[in-house]
Coordinates of C-alpha atoms in Angstrom, one line a residue:
X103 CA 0.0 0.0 0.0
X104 CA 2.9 2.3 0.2
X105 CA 2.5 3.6 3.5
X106 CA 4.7 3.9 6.9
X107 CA 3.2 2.9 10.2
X108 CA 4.8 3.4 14.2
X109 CA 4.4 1.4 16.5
X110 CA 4.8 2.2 20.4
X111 CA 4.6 -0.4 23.3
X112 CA 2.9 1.0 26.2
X113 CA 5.1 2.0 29.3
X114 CA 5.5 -1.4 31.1
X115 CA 7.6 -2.7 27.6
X116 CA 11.0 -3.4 28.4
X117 CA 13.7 -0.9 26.3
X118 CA 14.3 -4.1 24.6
X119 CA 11.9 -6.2 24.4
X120 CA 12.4 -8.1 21.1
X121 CA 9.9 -10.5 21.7
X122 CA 7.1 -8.5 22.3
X123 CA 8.0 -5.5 19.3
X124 CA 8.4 -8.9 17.0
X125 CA 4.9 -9.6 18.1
X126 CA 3.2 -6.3 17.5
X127 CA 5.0 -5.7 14.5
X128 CA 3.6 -9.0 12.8
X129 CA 0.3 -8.3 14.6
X130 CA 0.4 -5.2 12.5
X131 CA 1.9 -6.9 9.0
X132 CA -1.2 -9.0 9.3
X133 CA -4.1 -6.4 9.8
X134 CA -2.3 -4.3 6.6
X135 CA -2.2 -7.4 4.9
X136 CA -5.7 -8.4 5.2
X137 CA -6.3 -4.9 4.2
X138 CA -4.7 -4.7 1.5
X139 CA -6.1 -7.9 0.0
X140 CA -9.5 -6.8 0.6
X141 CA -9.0 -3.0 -0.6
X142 CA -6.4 -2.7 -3.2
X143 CA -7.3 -1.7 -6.6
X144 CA -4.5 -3.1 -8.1
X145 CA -5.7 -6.8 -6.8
X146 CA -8.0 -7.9 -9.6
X147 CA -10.5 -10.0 -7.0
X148 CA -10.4 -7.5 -3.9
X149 CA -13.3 -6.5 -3.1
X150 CA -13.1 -3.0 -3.6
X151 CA -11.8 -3.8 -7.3
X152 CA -15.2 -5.7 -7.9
X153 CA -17.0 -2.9 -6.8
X154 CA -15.2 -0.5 -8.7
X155 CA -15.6 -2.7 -12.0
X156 CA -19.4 -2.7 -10.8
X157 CA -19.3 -6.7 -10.4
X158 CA -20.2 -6.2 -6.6
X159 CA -22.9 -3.5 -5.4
X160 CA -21.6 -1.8 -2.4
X161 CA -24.5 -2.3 -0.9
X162 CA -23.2 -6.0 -0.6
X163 CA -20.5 -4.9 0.2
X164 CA -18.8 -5.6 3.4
X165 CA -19.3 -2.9 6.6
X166 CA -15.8 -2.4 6.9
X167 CA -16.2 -1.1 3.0
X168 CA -19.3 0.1 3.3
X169 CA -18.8 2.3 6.7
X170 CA -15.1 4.0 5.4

């Protein structure tokens, strides 16, 4: 998607605690991932591509498209 993220362990994290920014950071990958697979126009099945090539309504849509 092209796009830069932080991410900030609350106070109690250790200065470093690989084990726990390893963690969030693929807790993070995977959320921009699923994201990406859903939303991208450049992915020919995602679902925002078959809305945009009016094969999907967005009415039937998902909420997550539907609410943005």
């Amino acid at each position: 998607m092209g796009t830069v993220i932080s991410i900030r362990l609350g106070d109690g994290a250790a200065p470093h605690d690989d084990a726990r920014l390893a963690a969030a950071r693929n807790a993070v990958v995977e959320v921009f991932r699923g994201w990406n697979e859903r939303f991208s126009l450049h992915r020919e099945g995602s679902e925002l591509s078959r809305v945009n090539r009016g094969e999907l309504r967005l009415t039937q849509a998902g909420p997550e498209l539907r609410n943005c």
